[in-house]
PDB file of C-alpha atoms and ligand atoms in Angstrom:
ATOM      1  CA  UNK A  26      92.054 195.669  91.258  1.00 43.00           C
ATOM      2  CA  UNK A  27      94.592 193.155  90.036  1.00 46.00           C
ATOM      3  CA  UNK A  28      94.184 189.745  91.866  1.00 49.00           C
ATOM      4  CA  UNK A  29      96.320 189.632  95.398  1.00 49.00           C
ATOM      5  CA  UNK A  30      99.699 187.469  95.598  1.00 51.00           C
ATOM      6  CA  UNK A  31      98.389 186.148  98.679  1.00 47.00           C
ATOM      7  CA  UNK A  32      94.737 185.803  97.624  1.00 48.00           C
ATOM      8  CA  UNK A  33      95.844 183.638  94.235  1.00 49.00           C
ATOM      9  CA  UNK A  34      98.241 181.841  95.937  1.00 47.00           C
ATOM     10  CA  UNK A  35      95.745 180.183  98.747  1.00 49.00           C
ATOM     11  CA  UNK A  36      92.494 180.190  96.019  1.00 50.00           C
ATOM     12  CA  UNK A  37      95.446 178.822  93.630  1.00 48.00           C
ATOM     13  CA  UNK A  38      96.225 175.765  95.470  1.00 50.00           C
ATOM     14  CA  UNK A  39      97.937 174.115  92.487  1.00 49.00           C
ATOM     15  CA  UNK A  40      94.943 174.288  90.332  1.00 50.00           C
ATOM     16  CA  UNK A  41      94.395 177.935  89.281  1.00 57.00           C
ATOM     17  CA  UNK A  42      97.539 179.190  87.174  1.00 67.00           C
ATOM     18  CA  UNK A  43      98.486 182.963  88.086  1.00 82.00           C
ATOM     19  CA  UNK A  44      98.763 184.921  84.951  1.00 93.00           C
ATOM     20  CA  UNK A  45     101.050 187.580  84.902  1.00 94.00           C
ATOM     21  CA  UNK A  46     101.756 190.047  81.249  1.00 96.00           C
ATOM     22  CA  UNK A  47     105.018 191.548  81.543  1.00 97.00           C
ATOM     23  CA  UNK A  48     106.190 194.262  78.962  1.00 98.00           C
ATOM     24  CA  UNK A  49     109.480 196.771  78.451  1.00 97.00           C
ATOM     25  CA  UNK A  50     107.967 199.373  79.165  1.00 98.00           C
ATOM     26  CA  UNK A  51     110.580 201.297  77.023  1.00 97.00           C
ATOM     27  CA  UNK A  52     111.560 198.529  74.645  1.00 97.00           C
ATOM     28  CA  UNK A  53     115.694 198.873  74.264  1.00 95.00           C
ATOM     29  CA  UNK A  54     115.695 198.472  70.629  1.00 95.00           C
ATOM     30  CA  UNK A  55     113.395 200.363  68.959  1.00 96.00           C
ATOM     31  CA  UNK A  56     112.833 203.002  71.444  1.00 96.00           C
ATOM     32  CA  UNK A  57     109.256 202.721  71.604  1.00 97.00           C
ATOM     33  CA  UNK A  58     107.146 202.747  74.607  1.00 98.00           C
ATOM     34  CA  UNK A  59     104.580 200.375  75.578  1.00 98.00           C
ATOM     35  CA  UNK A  60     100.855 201.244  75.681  1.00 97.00           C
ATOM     36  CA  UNK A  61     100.773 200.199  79.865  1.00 97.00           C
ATOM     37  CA  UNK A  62      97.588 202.105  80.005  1.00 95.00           C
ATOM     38  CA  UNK A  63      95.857 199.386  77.321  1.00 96.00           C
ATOM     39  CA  UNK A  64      97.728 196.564  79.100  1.00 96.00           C
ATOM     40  CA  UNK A  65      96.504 196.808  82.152  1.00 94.00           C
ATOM     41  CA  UNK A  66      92.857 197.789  81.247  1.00 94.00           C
ATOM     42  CA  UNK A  67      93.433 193.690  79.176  1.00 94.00           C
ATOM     43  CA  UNK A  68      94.794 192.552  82.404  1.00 93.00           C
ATOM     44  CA  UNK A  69      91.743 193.378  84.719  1.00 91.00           C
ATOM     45  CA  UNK A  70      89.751 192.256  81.390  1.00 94.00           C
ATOM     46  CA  UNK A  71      91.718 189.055  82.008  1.00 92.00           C
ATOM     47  CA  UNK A  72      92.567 188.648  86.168  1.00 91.00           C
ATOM     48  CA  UNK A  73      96.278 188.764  85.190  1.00 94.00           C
ATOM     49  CA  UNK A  74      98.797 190.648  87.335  1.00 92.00           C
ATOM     50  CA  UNK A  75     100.937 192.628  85.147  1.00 95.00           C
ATOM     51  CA  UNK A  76     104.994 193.031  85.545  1.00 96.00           C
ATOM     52  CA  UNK A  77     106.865 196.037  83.805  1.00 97.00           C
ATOM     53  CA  UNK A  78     110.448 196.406  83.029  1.00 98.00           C
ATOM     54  CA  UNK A  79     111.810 199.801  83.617  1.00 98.00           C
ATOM     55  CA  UNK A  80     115.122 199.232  82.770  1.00 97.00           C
ATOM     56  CA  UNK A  81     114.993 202.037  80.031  1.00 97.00           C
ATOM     57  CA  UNK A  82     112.664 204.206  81.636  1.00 98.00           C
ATOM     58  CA  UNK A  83     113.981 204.902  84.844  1.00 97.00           C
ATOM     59  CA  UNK A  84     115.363 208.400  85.613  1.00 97.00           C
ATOM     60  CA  UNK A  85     114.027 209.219  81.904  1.00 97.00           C
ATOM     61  CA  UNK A  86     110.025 208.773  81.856  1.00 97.00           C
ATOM     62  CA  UNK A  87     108.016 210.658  84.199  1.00 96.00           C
ATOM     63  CA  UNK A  88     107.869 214.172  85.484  1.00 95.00           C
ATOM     64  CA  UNK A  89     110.210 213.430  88.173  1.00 96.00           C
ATOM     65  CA  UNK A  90     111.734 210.255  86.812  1.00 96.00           C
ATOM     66  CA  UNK A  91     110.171 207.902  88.453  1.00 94.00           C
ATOM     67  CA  UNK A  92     109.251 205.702  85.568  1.00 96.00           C
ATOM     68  CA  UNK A  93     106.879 204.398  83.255  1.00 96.00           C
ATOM     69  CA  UNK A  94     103.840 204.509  85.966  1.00 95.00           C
ATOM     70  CA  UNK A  95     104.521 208.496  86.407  1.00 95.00           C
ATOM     71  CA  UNK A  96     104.518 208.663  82.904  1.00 97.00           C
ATOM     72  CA  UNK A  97     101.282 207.742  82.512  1.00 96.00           C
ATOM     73  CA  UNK A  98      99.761 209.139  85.785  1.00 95.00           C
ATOM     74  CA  UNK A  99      98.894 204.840  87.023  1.00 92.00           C
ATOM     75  CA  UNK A 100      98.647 204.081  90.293  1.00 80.00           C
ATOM     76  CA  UNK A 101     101.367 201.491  91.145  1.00 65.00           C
ATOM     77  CA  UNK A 102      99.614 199.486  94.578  1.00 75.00           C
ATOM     78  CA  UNK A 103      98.953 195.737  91.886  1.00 82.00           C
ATOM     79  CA  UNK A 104     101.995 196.319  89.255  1.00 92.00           C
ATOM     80  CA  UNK A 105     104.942 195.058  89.461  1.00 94.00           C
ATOM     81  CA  UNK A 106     107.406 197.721  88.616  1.00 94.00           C
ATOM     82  CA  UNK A 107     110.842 196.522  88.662  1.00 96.00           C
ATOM     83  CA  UNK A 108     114.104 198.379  86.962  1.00 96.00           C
ATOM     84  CA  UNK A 109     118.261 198.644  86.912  1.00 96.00           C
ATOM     85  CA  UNK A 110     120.393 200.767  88.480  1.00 97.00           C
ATOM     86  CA  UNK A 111     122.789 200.108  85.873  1.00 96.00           C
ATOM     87  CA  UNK A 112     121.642 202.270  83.218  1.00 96.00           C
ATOM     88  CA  UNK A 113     120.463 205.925  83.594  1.00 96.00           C
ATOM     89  CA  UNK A 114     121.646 205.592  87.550  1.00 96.00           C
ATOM     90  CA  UNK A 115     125.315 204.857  86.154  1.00 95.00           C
ATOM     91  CA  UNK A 116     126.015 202.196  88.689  1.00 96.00           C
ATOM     92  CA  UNK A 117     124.897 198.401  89.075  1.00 95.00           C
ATOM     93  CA  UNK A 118     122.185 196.204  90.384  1.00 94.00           C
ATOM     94  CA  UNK A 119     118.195 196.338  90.122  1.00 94.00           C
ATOM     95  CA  UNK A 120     115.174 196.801  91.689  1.00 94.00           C
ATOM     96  CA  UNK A 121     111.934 195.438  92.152  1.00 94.00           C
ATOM     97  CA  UNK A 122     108.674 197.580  93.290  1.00 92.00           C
ATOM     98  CA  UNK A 123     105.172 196.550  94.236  1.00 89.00           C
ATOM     99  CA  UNK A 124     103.219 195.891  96.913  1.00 88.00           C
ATOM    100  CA  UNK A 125     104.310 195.049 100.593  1.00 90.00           C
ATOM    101  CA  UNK A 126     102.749 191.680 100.069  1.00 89.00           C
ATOM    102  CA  UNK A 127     104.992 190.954  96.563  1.00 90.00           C
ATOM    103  CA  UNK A 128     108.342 192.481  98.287  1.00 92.00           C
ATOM    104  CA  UNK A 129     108.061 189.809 101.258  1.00 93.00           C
ATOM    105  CA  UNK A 130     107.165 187.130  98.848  1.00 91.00           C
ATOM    106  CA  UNK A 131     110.250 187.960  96.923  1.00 91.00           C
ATOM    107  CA  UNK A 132     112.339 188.321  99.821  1.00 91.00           C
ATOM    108  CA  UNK A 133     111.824 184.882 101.021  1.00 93.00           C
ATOM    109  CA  UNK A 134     111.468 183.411  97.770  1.00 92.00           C
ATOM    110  CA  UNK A 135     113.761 184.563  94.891  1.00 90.00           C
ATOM    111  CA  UNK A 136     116.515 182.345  94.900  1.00 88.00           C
ATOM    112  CA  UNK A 137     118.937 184.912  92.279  1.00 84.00           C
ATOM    113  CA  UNK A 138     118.115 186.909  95.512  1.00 86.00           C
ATOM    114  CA  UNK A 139     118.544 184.589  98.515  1.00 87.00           C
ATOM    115  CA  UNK A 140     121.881 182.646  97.253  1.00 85.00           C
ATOM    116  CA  UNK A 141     123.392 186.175  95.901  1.00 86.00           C
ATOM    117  CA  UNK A 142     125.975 188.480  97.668  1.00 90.00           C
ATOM    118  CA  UNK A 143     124.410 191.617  98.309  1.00 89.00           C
ATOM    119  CA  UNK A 144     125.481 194.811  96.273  1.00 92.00           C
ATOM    120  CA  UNK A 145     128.325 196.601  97.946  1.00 95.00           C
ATOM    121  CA  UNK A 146     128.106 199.685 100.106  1.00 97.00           C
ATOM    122  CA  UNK A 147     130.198 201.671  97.366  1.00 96.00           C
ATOM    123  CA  UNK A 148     127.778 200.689  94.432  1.00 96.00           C
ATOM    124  CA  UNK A 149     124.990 201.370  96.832  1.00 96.00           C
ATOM    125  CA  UNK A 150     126.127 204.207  97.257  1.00 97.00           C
ATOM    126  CA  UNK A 151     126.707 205.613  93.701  1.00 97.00           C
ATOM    127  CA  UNK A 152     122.910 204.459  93.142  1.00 97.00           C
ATOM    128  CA  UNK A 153     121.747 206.510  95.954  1.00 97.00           C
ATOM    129  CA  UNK A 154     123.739 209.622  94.941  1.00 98.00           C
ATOM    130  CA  UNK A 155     122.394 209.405  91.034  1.00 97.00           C
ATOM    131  CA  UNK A 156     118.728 208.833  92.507  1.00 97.00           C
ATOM    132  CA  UNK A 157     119.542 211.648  94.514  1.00 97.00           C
ATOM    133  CA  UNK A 158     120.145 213.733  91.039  1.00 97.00           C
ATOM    134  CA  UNK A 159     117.065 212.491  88.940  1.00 97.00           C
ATOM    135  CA  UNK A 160     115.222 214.163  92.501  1.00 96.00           C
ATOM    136  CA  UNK A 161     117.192 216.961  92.377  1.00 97.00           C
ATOM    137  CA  UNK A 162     118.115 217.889  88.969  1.00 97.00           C
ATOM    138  CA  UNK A 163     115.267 217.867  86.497  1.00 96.00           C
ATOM    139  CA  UNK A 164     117.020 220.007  84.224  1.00 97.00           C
ATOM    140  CA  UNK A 165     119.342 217.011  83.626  1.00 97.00           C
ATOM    141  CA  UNK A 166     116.330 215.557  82.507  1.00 97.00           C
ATOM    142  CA  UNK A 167     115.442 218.228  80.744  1.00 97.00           C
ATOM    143  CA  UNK A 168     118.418 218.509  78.588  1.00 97.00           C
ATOM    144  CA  UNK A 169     118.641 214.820  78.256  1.00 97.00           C
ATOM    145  CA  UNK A 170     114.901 215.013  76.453  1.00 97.00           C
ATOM    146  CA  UNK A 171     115.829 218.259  74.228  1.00 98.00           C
ATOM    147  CA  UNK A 172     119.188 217.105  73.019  1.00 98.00           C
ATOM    148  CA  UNK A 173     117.229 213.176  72.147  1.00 98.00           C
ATOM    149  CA  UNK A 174     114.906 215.540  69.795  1.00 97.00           C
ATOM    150  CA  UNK A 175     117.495 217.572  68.660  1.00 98.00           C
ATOM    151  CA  UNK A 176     119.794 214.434  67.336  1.00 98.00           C
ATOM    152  CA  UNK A 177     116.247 212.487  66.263  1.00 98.00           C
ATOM    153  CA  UNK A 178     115.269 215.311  64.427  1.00 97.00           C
ATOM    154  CA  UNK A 179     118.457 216.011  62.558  1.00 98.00           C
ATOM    155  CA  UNK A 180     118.743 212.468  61.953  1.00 98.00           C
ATOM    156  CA  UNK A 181     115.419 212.596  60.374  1.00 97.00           C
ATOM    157  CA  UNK A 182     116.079 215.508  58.122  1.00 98.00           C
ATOM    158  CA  UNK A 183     119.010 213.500  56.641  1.00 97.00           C
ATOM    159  CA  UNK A 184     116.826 211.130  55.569  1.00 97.00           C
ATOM    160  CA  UNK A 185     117.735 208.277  57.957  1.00 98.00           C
ATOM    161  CA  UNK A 186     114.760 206.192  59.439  1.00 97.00           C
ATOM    162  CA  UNK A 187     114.595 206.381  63.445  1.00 97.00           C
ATOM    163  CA  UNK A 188     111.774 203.954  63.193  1.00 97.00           C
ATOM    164  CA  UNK A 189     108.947 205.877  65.347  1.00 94.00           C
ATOM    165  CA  UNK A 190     111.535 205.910  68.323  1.00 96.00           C
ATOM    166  CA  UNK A 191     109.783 208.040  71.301  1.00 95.00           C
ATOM    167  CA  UNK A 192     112.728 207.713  73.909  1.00 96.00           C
ATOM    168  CA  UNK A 193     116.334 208.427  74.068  1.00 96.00           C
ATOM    169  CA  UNK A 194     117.105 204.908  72.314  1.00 96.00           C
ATOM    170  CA  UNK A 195     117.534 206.227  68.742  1.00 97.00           C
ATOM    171  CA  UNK A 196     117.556 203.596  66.630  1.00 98.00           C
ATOM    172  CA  UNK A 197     118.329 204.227  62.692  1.00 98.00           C
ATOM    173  CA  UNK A 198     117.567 201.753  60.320  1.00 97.00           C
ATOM    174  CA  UNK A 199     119.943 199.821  58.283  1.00 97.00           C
ATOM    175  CA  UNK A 200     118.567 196.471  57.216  1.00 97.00           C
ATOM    176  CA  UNK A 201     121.678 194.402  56.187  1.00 97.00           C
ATOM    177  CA  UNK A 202     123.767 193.061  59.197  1.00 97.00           C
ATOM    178  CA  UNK A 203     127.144 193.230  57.020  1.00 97.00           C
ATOM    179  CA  UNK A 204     125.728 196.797  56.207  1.00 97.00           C
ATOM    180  CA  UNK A 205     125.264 197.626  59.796  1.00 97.00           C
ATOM    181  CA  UNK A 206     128.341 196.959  61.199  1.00 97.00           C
ATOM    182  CA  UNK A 207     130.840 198.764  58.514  1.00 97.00           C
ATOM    183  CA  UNK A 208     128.528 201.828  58.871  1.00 98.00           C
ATOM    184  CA  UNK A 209     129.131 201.861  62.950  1.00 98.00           C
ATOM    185  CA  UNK A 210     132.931 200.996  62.133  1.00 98.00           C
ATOM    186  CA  UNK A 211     132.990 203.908  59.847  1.00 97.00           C
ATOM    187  CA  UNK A 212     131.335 206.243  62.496  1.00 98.00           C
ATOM    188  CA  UNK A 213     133.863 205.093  65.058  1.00 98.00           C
ATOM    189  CA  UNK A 214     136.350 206.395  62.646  1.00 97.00           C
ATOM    190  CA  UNK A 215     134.802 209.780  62.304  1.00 97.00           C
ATOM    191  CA  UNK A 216     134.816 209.635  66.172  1.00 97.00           C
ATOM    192  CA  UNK A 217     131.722 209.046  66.714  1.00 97.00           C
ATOM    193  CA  UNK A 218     130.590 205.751  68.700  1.00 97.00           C
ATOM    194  CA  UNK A 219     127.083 204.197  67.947  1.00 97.00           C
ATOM    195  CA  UNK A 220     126.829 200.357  68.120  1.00 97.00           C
ATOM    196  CA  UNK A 221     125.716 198.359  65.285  1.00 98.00           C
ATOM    197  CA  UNK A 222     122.738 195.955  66.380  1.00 98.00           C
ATOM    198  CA  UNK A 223     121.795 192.569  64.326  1.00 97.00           C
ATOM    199  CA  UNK A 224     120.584 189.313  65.171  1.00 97.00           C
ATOM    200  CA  UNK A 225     119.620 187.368  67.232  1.00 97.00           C
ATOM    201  CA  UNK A 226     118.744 190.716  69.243  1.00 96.00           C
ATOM    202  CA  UNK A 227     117.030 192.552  66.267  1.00 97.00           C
ATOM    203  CA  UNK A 228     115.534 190.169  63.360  1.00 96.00           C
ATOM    204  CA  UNK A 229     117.446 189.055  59.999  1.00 96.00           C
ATOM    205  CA  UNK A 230     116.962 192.037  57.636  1.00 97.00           C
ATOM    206  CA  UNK A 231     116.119 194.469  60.656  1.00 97.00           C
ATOM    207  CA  UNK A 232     119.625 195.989  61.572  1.00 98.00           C
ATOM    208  CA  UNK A 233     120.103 199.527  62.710  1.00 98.00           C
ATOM    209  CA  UNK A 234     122.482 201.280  64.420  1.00 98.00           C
ATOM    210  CA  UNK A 235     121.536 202.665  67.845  1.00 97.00           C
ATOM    211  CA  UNK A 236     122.111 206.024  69.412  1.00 97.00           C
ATOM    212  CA  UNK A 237     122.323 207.476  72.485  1.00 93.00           C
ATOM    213  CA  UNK A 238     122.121 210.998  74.450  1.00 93.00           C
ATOM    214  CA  UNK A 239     123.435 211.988  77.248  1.00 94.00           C
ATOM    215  CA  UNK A 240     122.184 214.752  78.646  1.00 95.00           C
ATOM    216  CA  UNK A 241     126.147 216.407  79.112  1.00 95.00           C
ATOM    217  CA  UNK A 242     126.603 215.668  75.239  1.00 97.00           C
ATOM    218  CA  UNK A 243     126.948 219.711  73.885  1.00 98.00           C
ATOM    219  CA  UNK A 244     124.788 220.525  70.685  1.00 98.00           C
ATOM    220  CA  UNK A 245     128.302 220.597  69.087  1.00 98.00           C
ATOM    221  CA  UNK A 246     128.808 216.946  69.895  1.00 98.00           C
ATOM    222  CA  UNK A 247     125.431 216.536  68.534  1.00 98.00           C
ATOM    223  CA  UNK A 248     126.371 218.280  65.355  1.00 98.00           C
ATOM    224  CA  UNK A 249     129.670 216.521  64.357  1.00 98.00           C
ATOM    225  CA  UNK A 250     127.511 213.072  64.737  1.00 98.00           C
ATOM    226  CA  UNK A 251     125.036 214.581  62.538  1.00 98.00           C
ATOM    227  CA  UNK A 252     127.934 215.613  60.231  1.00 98.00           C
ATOM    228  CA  UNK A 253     129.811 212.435  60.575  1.00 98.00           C
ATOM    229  CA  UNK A 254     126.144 210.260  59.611  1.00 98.00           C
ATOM    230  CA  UNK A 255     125.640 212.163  56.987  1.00 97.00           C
ATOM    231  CA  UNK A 256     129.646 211.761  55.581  1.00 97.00           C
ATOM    232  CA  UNK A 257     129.409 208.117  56.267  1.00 97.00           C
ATOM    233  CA  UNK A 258     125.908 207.482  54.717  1.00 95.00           C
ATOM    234  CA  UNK A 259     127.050 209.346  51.372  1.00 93.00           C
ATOM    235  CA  UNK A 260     130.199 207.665  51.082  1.00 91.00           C
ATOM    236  CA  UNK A 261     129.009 203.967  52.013  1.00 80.00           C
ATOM    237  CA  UNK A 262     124.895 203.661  51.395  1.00 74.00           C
TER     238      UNK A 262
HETATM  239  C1  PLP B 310     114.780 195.778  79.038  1.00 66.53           C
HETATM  240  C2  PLP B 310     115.994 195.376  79.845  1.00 66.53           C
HETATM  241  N1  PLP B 310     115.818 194.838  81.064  1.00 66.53           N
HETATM  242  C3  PLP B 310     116.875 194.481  81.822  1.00 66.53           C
HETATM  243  C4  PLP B 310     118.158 194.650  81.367  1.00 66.53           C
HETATM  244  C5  PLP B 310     119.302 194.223  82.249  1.00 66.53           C
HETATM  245  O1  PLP B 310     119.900 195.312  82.816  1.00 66.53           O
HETATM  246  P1  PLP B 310     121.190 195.154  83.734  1.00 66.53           P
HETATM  247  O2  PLP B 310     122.306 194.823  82.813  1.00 66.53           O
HETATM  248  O3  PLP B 310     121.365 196.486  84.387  1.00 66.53           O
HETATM  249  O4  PLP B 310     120.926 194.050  84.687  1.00 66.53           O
HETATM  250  C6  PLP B 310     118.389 195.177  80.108  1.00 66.53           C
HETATM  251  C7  PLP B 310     119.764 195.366  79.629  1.00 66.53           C
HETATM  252  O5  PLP B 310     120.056 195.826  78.567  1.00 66.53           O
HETATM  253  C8  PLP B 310     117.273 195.578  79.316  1.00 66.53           C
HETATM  254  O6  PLP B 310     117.440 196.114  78.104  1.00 66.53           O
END
C-alpha cells in the first residue's frame, strides 16, 4: 500500500516531505514505455506515492484502452493516473484518476482547477462520444496497433533507426537538427507529413523525425510514406 493523502498529510505536519515519482508512462518522444511495474515495486521500497502520465497511452495501451495500469494488469486504488483528452480522444481537456480521497483533495485544492472555466458541454461531449468508441470499437484499436507495426517494420527494413519505439510514436533517428528538418520538409513535399523534432525537446545531436498512425490510415497510405522515406533518404542522407 502506497502511503494515504490524508494519512501523510496529518503525520506530515510540515515536517515529513511526501514523495511522489511521476513517469510518462508512454514517453512522447521516443515511444517507449515505462517499466510502472519496477516503479512502483521502488516506490513501496521507498513510501513514495507514484503519479503517471497517460497522455500517450490512453485509448492505445490496455486491452480495452484504459491505459497504462490495464496494460500491465496494476491495480489503480494508490496511483495517480491522470491523462488528456486531447490526443487519442480527438477533443480537449484532461483528466485526473485516483482515489476518492486524492479527487476531493484536488477538487478543493488545484488552483489551474478552481480559477479555470470549465470545459464546454460541446468538447465534453466529443470526449464522451470518442470514450464511447475506445469501449466500443476495439478493432479501431486493433488496426491502430497492426498498421504502427506495419509502418515500424517497413521503416526498419529500410534501414532507418526507430530507436526501440514500442507504441504508436515512431520516432526515426536523424541526429543533426539542420538534417532533421530538410528531411521532414522534403517528406511534406512527397505528401507525406511527419514533424521534425530537435532541441530543447529532444537533446543536441538526438533529432528524429516522428511518425504517427492512425488507425483509418489505409496500408496504401502506409506504403507511399514508406516509398516517399525511402526517396527522400536516398536523395538527401
Ligand atoms: C506526456 C504529455 N503529457 C501531457 C501533455 C499535454 O497534453 P494536452 O496538450 O492535451 O494538455 C503532453 C502533450 O504533448 C504530453 O506529451
Amino acid at each position: 500500500m502506497l502511503p494515504s493523502l490524508t494519512k501523510e498529510g496529518n503525520q506530515r505536519g510540515g515536517i515529513i516531505p511526501r514523495k511522489l515519482i511521476v513517469t510518462d508512462s508512454v514517453f512522447s518522444m521516443d515511444g517507449d514505455i515505462a517499466p510502472l511495474p519496477e516503479i512502483i515495486e521502488l516506490a513501496q521500497k521507498f513510501g513514495a506515492m507514484v503519479m503517471v502520465d497517460d497522455a500517450h497511452a490512453t485509448g492505445i495501451l490496455g486491452n480495452t484502452g484504459k491505459g497504462s495500469l490495464e496494460h500491465f494488469g496494476l491495480k489503480a486504488d494508490d496511483i495517480i493516473q491522470m491523462g488528456t483528452l486531447g490526443k487519442a480522444l480527438g477533443t480537449f481537456g484532461a483528466y485526473i484518476a485516483g482515489s476518492r480521497e486524492l479527487i476531493d483533495y484536488l477538487i478543493n485544492k488545484a488552483r489551474g482547477f478552481i480559477f479555470s472555466t470549465s470545459l464546454p458541454p460541446s468538447v465534453l461531449a466529443s470526449a464522451i462520444a470518442a470514450i464511447d468508441l475506445v469501449e466500443d470499437e476495439p478493432s479501431l484499436r486493433q488496426a491502430l496497433w497492426d498498421k504502427t507495426w506495419y509502418l515500424k517494420k517497413g521503416l526498419d527494413s529500410l534501414g532507418f533507426d526507430t530507436m526501440g519505439s514500442e507504441t504508436p510514436i515512431i520516432p526515426v533517428f536523424v541526429g543533426d537538427a539542420g538534417k532533421t528538418m530538410e528531411f521532414s520538409r522534403r517528406l511534406f513535399e512527397e505528401g507525406i507529413f511527419v514533424s521534425g523534432i530537435r532541441p530543447p525537446t529532444v537533446q543536441e545531436g538526438k533529432c528524429r523525425l516522428r511518425a504517427t498512425v492512425m488507425a483509418t490510415h489505409t496500408y496504401n497510405d502506409l506504403d507511399m510514406a514508406l516509398d516517399a522515406f525511402l526517396k527522400v533518404k536516398k536523395s538527401f542522407l
